[in-house]
Amino acid sequence: MLGAHLEHQHFNRQPLAFGIPIFSHASKLLVWFTRLKMSDGTTYSAPGLKVVSLGSRGRGVVAERNFKQGEVIAIWRGSIITEREVLQLSDSERSQLLQVDQDAFLITNKALLTVDYINHSCEPNCGFTDNTTLVAMRDIKAGEAITFDYAMSDTKPIFAFDCWCSTSKCRKKIIGNDWQLADLQERYAGWFAPHVARLIKQSQH
């Protein structure tokens, strides 16, 4: 079932305070509460991750040890901003964003951490269990790049970019509505961030 992350009982879950759901039609009070909780705490990077240079393609993250399916890789924290505020950011600042709802984006409050360099892949090994928690979709061996498909969280055209992941499933061009692709919906069922899973469910009715 799409978005049914809680059905994966084998996950090495963190305390509930880490996973804060955001609702598209939230009241002002709920929006305020969400902003408070998202900024409460520090971004979590799992032990055994390393930032590496990818030459002209920037940097990425690789595993320095084996990770089991369901292990938590990252839990992001920061400030929540709107799409209007996103449009005022530079390209480099936008690269630090994680979309957590239709008009809510998480941006780091501090210097970039290891997990902030996790790259997109059209054949990823990580997926979401809530708005900000990334886990291993399968066992990951030491030396593998840590990746997730940005279609799991992005729904806006402002995040379009050329892809160089070079996997057999590479889409070449990543755009904000890739979540609509039937192939991705099937492959990533249960791994989309909740706000994307809701869009998929709505589109199927």
PDB file of C-alpha atoms in Angstrom:
ATOM      1  CA  MET A   1       0.000   0.000   0.000  1.00  0.00           C
ATOM      2  CA  LEU A   2       1.404   3.386  -0.976  1.00  0.00           C
ATOM      3  CA  GLY A   3       2.776   5.391   1.904  1.00  0.00           C
ATOM      4  CA  ALA A   4       2.241   2.562   4.396  1.00  0.00           C
ATOM      5  CA  HIS A   5       5.650   2.987   5.987  1.00  0.00           C
ATOM      6  CA  LEU A   6       4.456   1.908   9.416  1.00  0.00           C
ATOM      7  CA  GLU A   7       3.805  -1.581   8.098  1.00  0.00           C
ATOM      8  CA  HIS A   8       7.566  -2.213   7.888  1.00  0.00           C
ATOM      9  CA  GLN A   9       7.922  -3.393  11.486  1.00  0.00           C
ATOM     10  CA  HIS A  10      11.554  -4.469  11.060  1.00  0.00           C
ATOM     11  CA  PHE A  11      12.797  -0.879  10.920  1.00  0.00           C
ATOM     12  CA  ASN A  12      15.299   0.274  13.501  1.00  0.00           C
ATOM     13  CA  ARG A  13      12.959   3.073  14.511  1.00  0.00           C
ATOM     14  CA  GLN A  14      13.868   6.194  16.431  1.00  0.00           C
ATOM     15  CA  PRO A  15      11.678   7.752  19.160  1.00  0.00           C
ATOM     16  CA  LEU A  16       8.407   9.196  17.888  1.00  0.00           C
ATOM     17  CA  ALA A  17       9.645  12.743  18.439  1.00  0.00           C
ATOM     18  CA  PHE A  18      11.829  12.329  15.350  1.00  0.00           C
ATOM     19  CA  GLY A  19       8.964  11.672  12.931  1.00  0.00           C
ATOM     20  CA  ILE A  20       6.633  14.640  12.626  1.00  0.00           C
ATOM     21  CA  PRO A  21       3.850  14.295  10.039  1.00  0.00           C
ATOM     22  CA  ILE A  22       2.759  17.451   8.226  1.00  0.00           C
ATOM     23  CA  PHE A  23      -0.759  17.841   6.836  1.00  0.00           C
ATOM     24  CA  SER A  24      -1.558  19.907   3.762  1.00  0.00           C
ATOM     25  CA  HIS A  25      -4.634  21.550   5.294  1.00  0.00           C
ATOM     26  CA  ALA A  26      -3.268  22.017   8.793  1.00  0.00           C
ATOM     27  CA  SER A  27      -4.556  24.719  11.082  1.00  0.00           C
ATOM     28  CA  LYS A  28      -2.285  27.604  12.056  1.00  0.00           C
ATOM     29  CA  LEU A  29      -1.731  25.906  15.402  1.00  0.00           C
ATOM     30  CA  LEU A  30      -0.599  22.661  13.772  1.00  0.00           C
ATOM     31  CA  VAL A  31       1.691  24.533  11.376  1.00  0.00           C
ATOM     32  CA  TRP A  32       3.252  26.334  14.344  1.00  0.00           C
ATOM     33  CA  PHE A  33       3.672  23.008  16.180  1.00  0.00           C
ATOM     34  CA  THR A  34       5.277  21.425  13.124  1.00  0.00           C
ATOM     35  CA  ARG A  35       7.743  24.274  12.732  1.00  0.00           C
ATOM     36  CA  LEU A  36       8.652  23.946  16.398  1.00  0.00           C
ATOM     37  CA  LYS A  37       9.219  20.183  16.237  1.00  0.00           C
ATOM     38  CA  MET A  38      11.209  20.276  12.987  1.00  0.00           C
ATOM     39  CA  SER A  39      13.624  22.746  14.565  1.00  0.00           C
ATOM     40  CA  ASP A  40      13.793  20.770  17.811  1.00  0.00           C
ATOM     41  CA  GLY A  41      16.990  18.740  17.816  1.00  0.00           C
ATOM     42  CA  THR A  42      19.963  18.077  15.590  1.00  0.00           C
ATOM     43  CA  THR A  43      20.134  16.337  12.235  1.00  0.00           C
ATOM     44  CA  TYR A  44      21.077  12.692  12.735  1.00  0.00           C
ATOM     45  CA  SER A  45      23.739  11.015  10.584  1.00  0.00           C
ATOM     46  CA  ALA A  46      24.175   7.278  11.050  1.00  0.00           C
ATOM     47  CA  PRO A  47      27.680   6.147  12.075  1.00  0.00           C
ATOM     48  CA  GLY A  48      29.594   4.690   9.150  1.00  0.00           C
ATOM     49  CA  LEU A  49      28.870   7.328   6.497  1.00  0.00           C
ATOM     50  CA  LYS A  50      31.565   9.286   4.671  1.00  0.00           C
ATOM     51  CA  VAL A  51      31.497  12.278   2.320  1.00  0.00           C
ATOM     52  CA  VAL A  52      33.572  11.663  -0.816  1.00  0.00           C
ATOM     53  CA  SER A  53      34.559  13.782  -3.801  1.00  0.00           C
ATOM     54  CA  LEU A  54      32.899  13.006  -7.129  1.00  0.00           C
ATOM     55  CA  GLY A  55      35.207  15.277  -9.081  1.00  0.00           C
ATOM     56  CA  SER A  56      33.370  17.716 -11.325  1.00  0.00           C
ATOM     57  CA  ARG A  57      30.063  16.264 -10.099  1.00  0.00           C
ATOM     58  CA  GLY A  58      30.553  17.561  -6.567  1.00  0.00           C
ATOM     59  CA  ARG A  59      30.382  15.319  -3.524  1.00  0.00           C
ATOM     60  CA  GLY A  60      28.401  12.337  -2.330  1.00  0.00           C
ATOM     61  CA  VAL A  61      28.067   9.915   0.569  1.00  0.00           C
ATOM     62  CA  VAL A  62      29.302   6.316   0.739  1.00  0.00           C
ATOM     63  CA  ALA A  63      28.874   3.596   3.345  1.00  0.00           C
ATOM     64  CA  GLU A  64      31.994   2.752   5.338  1.00  0.00           C
ATOM     65  CA  ARG A  65      30.280  -0.296   6.832  1.00  0.00           C
ATOM     66  CA  ASN A  66      27.425  -2.638   5.995  1.00  0.00           C
ATOM     67  CA  PHE A  67      23.891  -1.402   6.678  1.00  0.00           C
ATOM     68  CA  LYS A  68      20.931  -3.710   7.186  1.00  0.00           C
ATOM     69  CA  GLN A  69      17.605  -3.140   5.479  1.00  0.00           C
ATOM     70  CA  GLY A  70      15.566  -0.760   7.619  1.00  0.00           C
ATOM     71  CA  GLU A  71      18.509   0.894   9.390  1.00  0.00           C
ATOM     72  CA  VAL A  72      18.091   4.621   9.861  1.00  0.00           C
ATOM     73  CA  ILE A  73      20.497   6.565   7.646  1.00  0.00           C
ATOM     74  CA  ALA A  74      19.430  10.150   8.329  1.00  0.00           C
ATOM     75  CA  ILE A  75      16.910  12.221  10.254  1.00  0.00           C
ATOM     76  CA  TRP A  76      16.943  15.813   9.054  1.00  0.00           C
ATOM     77  CA  ARG A  77      16.183  18.830  11.226  1.00  0.00           C
ATOM     78  CA  GLY A  78      16.084  22.540  10.449  1.00  0.00           C
ATOM     79  CA  SER A  79      13.714  25.419   9.742  1.00  0.00           C
ATOM     80  CA  ILE A  80      10.506  25.177   7.723  1.00  0.00           C
ATOM     81  CA  ILE A  81      10.068  27.686   4.889  1.00  0.00           C
ATOM     82  CA  THR A  82       7.436  28.115   2.166  1.00  0.00           C
ATOM     83  CA  GLU A  83       7.796  27.800  -1.606  1.00  0.00           C
ATOM     84  CA  ARG A  84       7.663  31.586  -1.882  1.00  0.00           C
ATOM     85  CA  GLU A  85      10.692  31.788   0.401  1.00  0.00           C
ATOM     86  CA  VAL A  86      12.428  29.005  -1.542  1.00  0.00           C
ATOM     87  CA  LEU A  87      12.212  31.062  -4.739  1.00  0.00           C
ATOM     88  CA  GLN A  88      14.264  33.777  -3.044  1.00  0.00           C
ATOM     89  CA  LEU A  89      17.151  31.403  -2.298  1.00  0.00           C
ATOM     90  CA  SER A  90      20.291  30.920  -4.373  1.00  0.00           C
ATOM     91  CA  ASP A  91      20.860  27.648  -6.248  1.00  0.00           C
ATOM     92  CA  SER A  92      23.372  26.510  -3.629  1.00  0.00           C
ATOM     93  CA  GLU A  93      20.909  27.245  -0.826  1.00  0.00           C
ATOM     94  CA  ARG A  94      18.167  25.318  -2.633  1.00  0.00           C
ATOM     95  CA  SER A  95      20.440  22.281  -2.721  1.00  0.00           C
ATOM     96  CA  GLN A  96      20.123  22.162   1.080  1.00  0.00           C
ATOM     97  CA  LEU A  97      16.334  21.774   1.007  1.00  0.00           C
ATOM     98  CA  LEU A  98      14.130  18.783   1.720  1.00  0.00           C
ATOM     99  CA  GLN A  99      10.477  19.090   0.745  1.00  0.00           C
ATOM    100  CA  VAL A 100       8.283  17.884   3.621  1.00  0.00           C
ATOM    101  CA  ASP A 101       4.819  18.958   2.416  1.00  0.00           C
ATOM    102  CA  GLN A 102       3.217  20.705  -0.550  1.00  0.00           C
ATOM    103  CA  ASP A 103       4.240  24.147   0.690  1.00  0.00           C
ATOM    104  CA  ALA A 104       6.788  23.275   3.354  1.00  0.00           C
ATOM    105  CA  PHE A 105      10.535  22.834   2.897  1.00  0.00           C
ATOM    106  CA  LEU A 106      13.135  21.962   5.492  1.00  0.00           C
ATOM    107  CA  ILE A 107      16.383  23.922   5.332  1.00  0.00           C
ATOM    108  CA  THR A 108      19.367  23.294   7.565  1.00  0.00           C
ATOM    109  CA  ASN A 109      20.057  25.836  10.282  1.00  0.00           C
ATOM    110  CA  LYS A 110      23.739  24.979  10.535  1.00  0.00           C
ATOM    111  CA  ALA A 111      26.765  23.991   8.473  1.00  0.00           C
ATOM    112  CA  LEU A 112      26.157  21.049   6.151  1.00  0.00           C
ATOM    113  CA  LEU A 113      26.486  17.631   7.740  1.00  0.00           C
ATOM    114  CA  THR A 114      27.407  14.306   6.153  1.00  0.00           C
ATOM    115  CA  VAL A 115      23.840  13.339   5.226  1.00  0.00           C
ATOM    116  CA  ASP A 116      23.259  16.695   3.529  1.00  0.00           C
ATOM    117  CA  TYR A 117      25.474  15.371   0.708  1.00  0.00           C
ATOM    118  CA  ILE A 118      23.326  12.312  -0.048  1.00  0.00           C
ATOM    119  CA  ASN A 119      22.685  12.326  -3.783  1.00  0.00           C
ATOM    120  CA  HIS A 120      19.822  11.386  -6.057  1.00  0.00           C
ATOM    121  CA  SER A 121      19.818   8.093  -7.939  1.00  0.00           C
ATOM    122  CA  CYS A 122      17.226   6.641 -10.302  1.00  0.00           C
ATOM    123  CA  GLU A 123      18.014   3.266  -8.713  1.00  0.00           C
ATOM    124  CA  PRO A 124      18.332   4.184  -5.017  1.00  0.00           C
ATOM    125  CA  ASN A 125      19.063   2.117  -1.934  1.00  0.00           C
ATOM    126  CA  CYS A 126      17.256   4.363   0.588  1.00  0.00           C
ATOM    127  CA  GLY A 127      13.696   5.580   1.111  1.00  0.00           C
ATOM    128  CA  PHE A 128      11.521   7.473   3.585  1.00  0.00           C
ATOM    129  CA  THR A 129       9.569   6.263   6.602  1.00  0.00           C
ATOM    130  CA  ASP A 130       8.232   9.728   7.427  1.00  0.00           C
ATOM    131  CA  ASN A 131       8.790  13.323   6.303  1.00  0.00           C
ATOM    132  CA  THR A 132      12.421  13.508   7.397  1.00  0.00           C
ATOM    133  CA  THR A 133      13.654   9.983   8.175  1.00  0.00           C
ATOM    134  CA  LEU A 134      15.660   8.110   5.534  1.00  0.00           C
ATOM    135  CA  VAL A 135      16.324   4.377   5.921  1.00  0.00           C
ATOM    136  CA  ALA A 136      17.999   1.606   3.937  1.00  0.00           C
ATOM    137  CA  MET A 137      15.517   0.025   1.503  1.00  0.00           C
ATOM    138  CA  ARG A 138      17.744  -3.043   1.277  1.00  0.00           C
ATOM    139  CA  ASP A 139      21.017  -4.279   2.701  1.00  0.00           C
ATOM    140  CA  ILE A 140      23.817  -1.876   1.734  1.00  0.00           C
ATOM    141  CA  LYS A 141      27.423  -3.026   1.498  1.00  0.00           C
ATOM    142  CA  ALA A 142      30.456  -1.023   2.577  1.00  0.00           C
ATOM    143  CA  GLY A 143      31.693   1.093  -0.328  1.00  0.00           C
ATOM    144  CA  GLU A 144      28.251   1.638  -1.882  1.00  0.00           C
ATOM    145  CA  ALA A 145      26.974   5.149  -2.506  1.00  0.00           C
ATOM    146  CA  ILE A 146      24.064   6.168  -0.271  1.00  0.00           C
ATOM    147  CA  THR A 147      21.244   7.522  -2.442  1.00  0.00           C
ATOM    148  CA  PHE A 148      17.528   8.132  -2.671  1.00  0.00           C
ATOM    149  CA  ASP A 149      15.339   9.097  -5.611  1.00  0.00           C
ATOM    150  CA  TYR A 150      14.389  12.746  -5.182  1.00  0.00           C
ATOM    151  CA  ALA A 151      10.969  11.880  -6.635  1.00  0.00           C
ATOM    152  CA  MET A 152      10.282  10.321  -3.237  1.00  0.00           C
ATOM    153  CA  SER A 153      10.025  13.811  -1.729  1.00  0.00           C
ATOM    154  CA  ASP A 154      10.083  16.462  -4.497  1.00  0.00           C
ATOM    155  CA  THR A 155       6.876  17.549  -6.224  1.00  0.00           C
ATOM    156  CA  LYS A 156       7.880  21.001  -7.498  1.00  0.00           C
ATOM    157  CA  PRO A 157       9.380  21.942 -10.918  1.00  0.00           C
ATOM    158  CA  ILE A 158      11.869  24.255  -9.187  1.00  0.00           C
ATOM    159  CA  PHE A 159      13.928  21.147  -8.409  1.00  0.00           C
ATOM    160  CA  ALA A 160      14.437  20.022 -12.030  1.00  0.00           C
ATOM    161  CA  PHE A 161      17.979  18.959 -12.927  1.00  0.00           C
ATOM    162  CA  ASP A 162      19.985  16.711 -15.252  1.00  0.00           C
ATOM    163  CA  CYS A 163      20.773  13.293 -13.805  1.00  0.00           C
ATOM    164  CA  TRP A 164      24.156  11.606 -14.153  1.00  0.00           C
ATOM    165  CA  CYS A 165      23.565   8.576 -11.940  1.00  0.00           C
ATOM    166  CA  SER A 166      24.382   6.301 -14.925  1.00  0.00           C
ATOM    167  CA  THR A 167      22.196   3.460 -13.655  1.00  0.00           C
ATOM    168  CA  SER A 168      20.209   1.277 -16.035  1.00  0.00           C
ATOM    169  CA  LYS A 169      17.055   3.122 -14.950  1.00  0.00           C
ATOM    170  CA  CYS A 170      18.487   6.651 -15.277  1.00  0.00           C
ATOM    171  CA  ARG A 171      15.791   9.119 -16.376  1.00  0.00           C
ATOM    172  CA  LYS A 172      18.397  11.681 -17.575  1.00  0.00           C
ATOM    173  CA  LYS A 173      16.176  14.617 -16.591  1.00  0.00           C
ATOM    174  CA  ILE A 174      14.621  14.828 -13.127  1.00  0.00           C
ATOM    175  CA  ILE A 175      11.517  16.996 -12.823  1.00  0.00           C
ATOM    176  CA  GLY A 176       9.091  17.810 -10.044  1.00  0.00           C
ATOM    177  CA  ASN A 177       6.299  15.543 -11.269  1.00  0.00           C
ATOM    178  CA  ASP A 178       8.326  12.329 -11.606  1.00  0.00           C
ATOM    179  CA  TRP A 179       6.301  10.944  -8.698  1.00  0.00           C
ATOM    180  CA  GLN A 180       3.458  10.563 -11.237  1.00  0.00           C
ATOM    181  CA  LEU A 181       5.367   7.898 -13.193  1.00  0.00           C
ATOM    182  CA  ALA A 182       3.667   4.516 -12.792  1.00  0.00           C
ATOM    183  CA  ASP A 183       6.999   2.695 -12.732  1.00  0.00           C
ATOM    184  CA  LEU A 184       8.228   4.747  -9.772  1.00  0.00           C
ATOM    185  CA  GLN A 185       4.942   4.411  -7.916  1.00  0.00           C
ATOM    186  CA  GLU A 186       5.253   0.643  -8.196  1.00  0.00           C
ATOM    187  CA  ARG A 187       8.958   0.404  -7.331  1.00  0.00           C
ATOM    188  CA  TYR A 188       8.826   2.842  -4.420  1.00  0.00           C
ATOM    189  CA  ALA A 189       5.488   1.819  -2.922  1.00  0.00           C
ATOM    190  CA  GLY A 190       5.845   2.336   0.826  1.00  0.00           C
ATOM    191  CA  TRP A 191       8.996   4.446   0.476  1.00  0.00           C
ATOM    192  CA  PHE A 192       7.606   7.831  -0.607  1.00  0.00           C
ATOM    193  CA  ALA A 193       7.525  10.685   1.892  1.00  0.00           C
ATOM    194  CA  PRO A 194       3.962  10.991   3.281  1.00  0.00           C
ATOM    195  CA  HIS A 195       3.023  14.154   1.353  1.00  0.00           C
ATOM    196  CA  VAL A 196       3.960  12.439  -1.934  1.00  0.00           C
ATOM    197  CA  ALA A 197       2.155   9.240  -0.972  1.00  0.00           C
ATOM    198  CA  ARG A 198      -0.990  11.311  -0.386  1.00  0.00           C
ATOM    199  CA  LEU A 199      -0.720  12.868  -3.845  1.00  0.00           C
ATOM    200  CA  ILE A 200      -0.359   9.427  -5.397  1.00  0.00           C
ATOM    201  CA  LYS A 201      -3.367   8.112  -3.510  1.00  0.00           C
ATOM    202  CA  GLN A 202      -5.450  11.117  -4.574  1.00  0.00           C
ATOM    203  CA  SER A 203      -4.416  10.694  -8.217  1.00  0.00           C
ATOM    204  CA  GLN A 204      -5.600   7.091  -8.226  1.00  0.00           C
ATOM    205  CA  HIS A 205      -9.188   7.996  -7.320  1.00  0.00           C
TER     206      HIS A 205
END
